[in-house]
Short mmCIF file of C-alpha atoms in Angstrom, two decimals:
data_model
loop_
_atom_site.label_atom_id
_atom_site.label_comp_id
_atom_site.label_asym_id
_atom_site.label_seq_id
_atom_site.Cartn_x
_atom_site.Cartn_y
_atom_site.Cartn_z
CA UNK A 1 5.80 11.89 -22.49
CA UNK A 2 4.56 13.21 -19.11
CA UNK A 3 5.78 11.17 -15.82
CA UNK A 4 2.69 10.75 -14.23
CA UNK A 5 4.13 8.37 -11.01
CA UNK A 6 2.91 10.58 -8.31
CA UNK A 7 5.48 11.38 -5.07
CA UNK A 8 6.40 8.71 -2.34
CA UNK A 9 4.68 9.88 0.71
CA UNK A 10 6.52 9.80 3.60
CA UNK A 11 5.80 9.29 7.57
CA UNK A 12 8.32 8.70 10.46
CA UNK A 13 6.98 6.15 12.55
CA UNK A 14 7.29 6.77 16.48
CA UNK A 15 8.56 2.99 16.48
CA UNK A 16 10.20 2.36 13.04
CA UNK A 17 11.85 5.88 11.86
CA UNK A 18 11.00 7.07 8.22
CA UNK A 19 8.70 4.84 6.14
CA UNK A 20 8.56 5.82 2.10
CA UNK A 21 4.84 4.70 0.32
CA UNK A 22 5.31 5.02 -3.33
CA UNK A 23 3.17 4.08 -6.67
CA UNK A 24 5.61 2.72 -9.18
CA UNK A 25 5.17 1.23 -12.73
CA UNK A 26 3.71 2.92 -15.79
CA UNK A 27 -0.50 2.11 -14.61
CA UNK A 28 0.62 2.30 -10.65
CA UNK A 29 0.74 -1.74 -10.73
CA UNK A 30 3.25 -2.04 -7.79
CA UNK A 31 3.56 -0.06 -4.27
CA UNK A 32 6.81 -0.31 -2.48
CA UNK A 33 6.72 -0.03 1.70
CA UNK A 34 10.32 0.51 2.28
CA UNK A 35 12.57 2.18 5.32
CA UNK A 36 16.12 2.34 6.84
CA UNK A 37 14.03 -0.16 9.88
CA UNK A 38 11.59 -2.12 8.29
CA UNK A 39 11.98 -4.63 5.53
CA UNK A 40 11.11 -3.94 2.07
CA UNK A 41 7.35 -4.89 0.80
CA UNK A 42 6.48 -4.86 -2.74
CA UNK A 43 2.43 -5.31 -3.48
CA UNK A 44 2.42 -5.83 -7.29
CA UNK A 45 -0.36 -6.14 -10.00
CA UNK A 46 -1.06 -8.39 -12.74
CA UNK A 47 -0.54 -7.24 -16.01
CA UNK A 48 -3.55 -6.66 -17.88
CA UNK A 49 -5.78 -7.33 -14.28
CA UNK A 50 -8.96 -5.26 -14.50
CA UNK A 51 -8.28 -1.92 -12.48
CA UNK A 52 -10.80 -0.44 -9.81
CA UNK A 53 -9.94 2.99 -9.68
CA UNK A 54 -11.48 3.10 -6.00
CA UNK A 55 -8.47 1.18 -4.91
CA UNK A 56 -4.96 2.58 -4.87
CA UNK A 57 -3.56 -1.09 -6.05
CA UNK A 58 -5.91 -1.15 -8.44
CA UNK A 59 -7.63 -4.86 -7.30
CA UNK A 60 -9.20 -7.20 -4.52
CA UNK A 61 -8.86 -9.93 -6.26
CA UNK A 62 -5.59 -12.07 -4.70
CA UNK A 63 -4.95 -14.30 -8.46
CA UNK A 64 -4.02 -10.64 -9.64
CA UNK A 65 -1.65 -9.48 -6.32
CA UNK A 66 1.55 -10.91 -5.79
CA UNK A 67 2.90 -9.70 -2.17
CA UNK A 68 6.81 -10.11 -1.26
CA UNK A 69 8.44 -9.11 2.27
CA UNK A 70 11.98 -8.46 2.17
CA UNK A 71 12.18 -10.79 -1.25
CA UNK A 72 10.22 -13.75 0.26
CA UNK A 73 6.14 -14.73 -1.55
CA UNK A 74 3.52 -13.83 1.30
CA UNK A 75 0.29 -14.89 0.57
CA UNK A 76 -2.48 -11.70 0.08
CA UNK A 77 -6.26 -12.53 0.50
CA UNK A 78 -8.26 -9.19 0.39
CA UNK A 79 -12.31 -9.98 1.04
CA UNK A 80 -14.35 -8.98 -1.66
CA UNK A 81 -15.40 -5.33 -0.04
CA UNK A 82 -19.01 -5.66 -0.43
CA UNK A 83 -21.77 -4.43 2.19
CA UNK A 84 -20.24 -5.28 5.98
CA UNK A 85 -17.69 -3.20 7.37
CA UNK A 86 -15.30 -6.76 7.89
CA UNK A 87 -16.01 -7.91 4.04
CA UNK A 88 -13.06 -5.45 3.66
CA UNK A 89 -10.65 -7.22 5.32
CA UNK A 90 -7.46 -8.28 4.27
CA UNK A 91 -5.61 -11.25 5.11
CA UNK A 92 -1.61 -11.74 4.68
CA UNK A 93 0.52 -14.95 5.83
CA UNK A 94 3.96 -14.28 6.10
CA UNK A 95 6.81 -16.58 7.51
CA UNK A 96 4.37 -18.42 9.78
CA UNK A 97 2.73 -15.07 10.90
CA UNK A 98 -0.76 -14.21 9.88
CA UNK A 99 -1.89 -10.84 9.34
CA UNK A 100 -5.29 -9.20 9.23
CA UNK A 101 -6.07 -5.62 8.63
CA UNK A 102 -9.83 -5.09 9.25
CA UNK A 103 -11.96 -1.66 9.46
CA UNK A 104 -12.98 -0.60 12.82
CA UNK A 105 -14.48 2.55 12.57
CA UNK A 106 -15.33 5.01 9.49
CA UNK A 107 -11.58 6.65 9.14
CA UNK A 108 -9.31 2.94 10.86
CA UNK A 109 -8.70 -0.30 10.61
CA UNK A 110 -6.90 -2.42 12.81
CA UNK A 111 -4.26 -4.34 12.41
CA UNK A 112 -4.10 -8.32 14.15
CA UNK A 113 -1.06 -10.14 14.46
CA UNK A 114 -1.70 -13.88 14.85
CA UNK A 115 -5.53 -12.69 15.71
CA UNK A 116 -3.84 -9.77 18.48
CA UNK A 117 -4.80 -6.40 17.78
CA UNK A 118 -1.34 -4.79 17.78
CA UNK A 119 -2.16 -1.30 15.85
CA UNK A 120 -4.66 1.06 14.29
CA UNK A 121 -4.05 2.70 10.57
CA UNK A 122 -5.94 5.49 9.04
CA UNK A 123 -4.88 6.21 4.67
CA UNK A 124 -7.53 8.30 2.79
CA UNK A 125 -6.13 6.55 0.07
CA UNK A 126 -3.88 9.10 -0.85
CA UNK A 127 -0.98 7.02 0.15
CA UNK A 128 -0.14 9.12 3.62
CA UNK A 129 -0.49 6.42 6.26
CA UNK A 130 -1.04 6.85 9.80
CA UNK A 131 0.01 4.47 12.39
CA UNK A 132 -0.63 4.02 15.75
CA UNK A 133 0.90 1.17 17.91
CA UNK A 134 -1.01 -0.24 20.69
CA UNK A 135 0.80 0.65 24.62
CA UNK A 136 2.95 -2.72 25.53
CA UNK A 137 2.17 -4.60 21.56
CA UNK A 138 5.91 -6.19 20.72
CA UNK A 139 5.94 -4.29 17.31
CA UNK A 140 8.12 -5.63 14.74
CA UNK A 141 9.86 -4.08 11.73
CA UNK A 142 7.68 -6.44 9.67
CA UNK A 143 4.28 -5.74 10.83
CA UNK A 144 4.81 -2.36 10.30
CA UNK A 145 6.22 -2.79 6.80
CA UNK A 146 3.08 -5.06 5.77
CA UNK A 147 0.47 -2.66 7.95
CA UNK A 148 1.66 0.44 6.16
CA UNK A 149 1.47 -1.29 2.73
CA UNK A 150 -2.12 -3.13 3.36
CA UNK A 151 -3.11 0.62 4.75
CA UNK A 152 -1.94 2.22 1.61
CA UNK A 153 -3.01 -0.10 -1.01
CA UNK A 154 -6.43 -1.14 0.05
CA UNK A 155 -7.42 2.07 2.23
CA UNK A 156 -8.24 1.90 5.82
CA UNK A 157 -12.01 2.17 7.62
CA UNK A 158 -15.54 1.81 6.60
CA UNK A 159 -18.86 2.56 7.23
CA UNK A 160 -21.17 0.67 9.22
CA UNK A 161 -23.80 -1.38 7.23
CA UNK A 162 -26.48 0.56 8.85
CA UNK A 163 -25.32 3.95 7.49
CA UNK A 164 -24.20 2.22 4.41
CA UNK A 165 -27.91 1.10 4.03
CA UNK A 166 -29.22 4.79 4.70
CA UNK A 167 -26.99 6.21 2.11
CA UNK A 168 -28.78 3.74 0.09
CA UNK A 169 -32.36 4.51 0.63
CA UNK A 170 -31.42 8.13 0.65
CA UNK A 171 -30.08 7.97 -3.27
CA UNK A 172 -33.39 6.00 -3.78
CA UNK A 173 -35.59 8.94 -2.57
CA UNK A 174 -36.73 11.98 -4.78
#
């Protein structure tokens, strides 16, 4: 039997030193965030959980995603990804700390600590994550492990709905 687990992708982060993405499991149910400066994230899916394939974890649905930081239960709250840019969202709380990562533009998201804007991602979905800290944002090793792993796992940007609704019309027309 063929190993089909693709590669960890790997980034060094200006801030945090080398940060390792990788798919693990036989259906790509779990993907580990992990680093020599960050603490370890695990994103894992339920067994059996219906799998979009437009979604490199597979789900947005938060009673099939179990989320742990360094071994302690975060709470994970994707939106539903419908229409708006924002329904795309995803919400994490974390030892106190609340986490949003929200599309921006059409390639980024942003990432809010406690509702400040303290970085900008960019994944294609592909698992390579780009990160870009904000000038003077207190960074810590955990909001760049659970960035990196809400960047990889759900994808980062979006369209606006007005484009999104002239993509539509477009299809419509012969």
């Amino acid at each position: 039997m063929t190993d089909t687990t693709p590669a960890p992708a790997a980034v060094e982060d200006d801030h945090h030193g080398d940060i390792l993405v990788e798919l693990a499991g036989e259906h790509s149910e779990k993907l580990v965030v992990s680093g020599e400066r960050i603490p370890r994230v695990v994103l894992t899916r339920a067994p059996g959980a219906e799998v979009d394939d437009h979604i490199v974890i597979g789900t947005r649905n938060p009673r099939h995603l179990t989320l742990t930081v360094d071994g302690r239960e975060a709470t994970i709250t994707p939106g539903k990804g419908k229409i708006r840019r924002r329904s795309y969202r995803v919400d994490v709380r974390c030892a106190g700390t609340s986490y949003r990562l929200v599309p921006d533009s059409i390639p980024s998201s942003r990432l809010a600590r406690d509702g400040k804007h303290i970085g900008d991602f960019s994944s294609d979905g592909d698992r390579r994550v780009l990160a870009e800290w904000r000038p003077g944002a207190a960074v810590e090793p955990a909001d760049a492990a659970i960035g990196y792993a809400l960047a990889a796992a759900f994808g980062t940007g979006g369209q606006p709905m007005w484009m999104m609704l002239v993509d539509t019309v477009s299809e419509l027309l012969p």
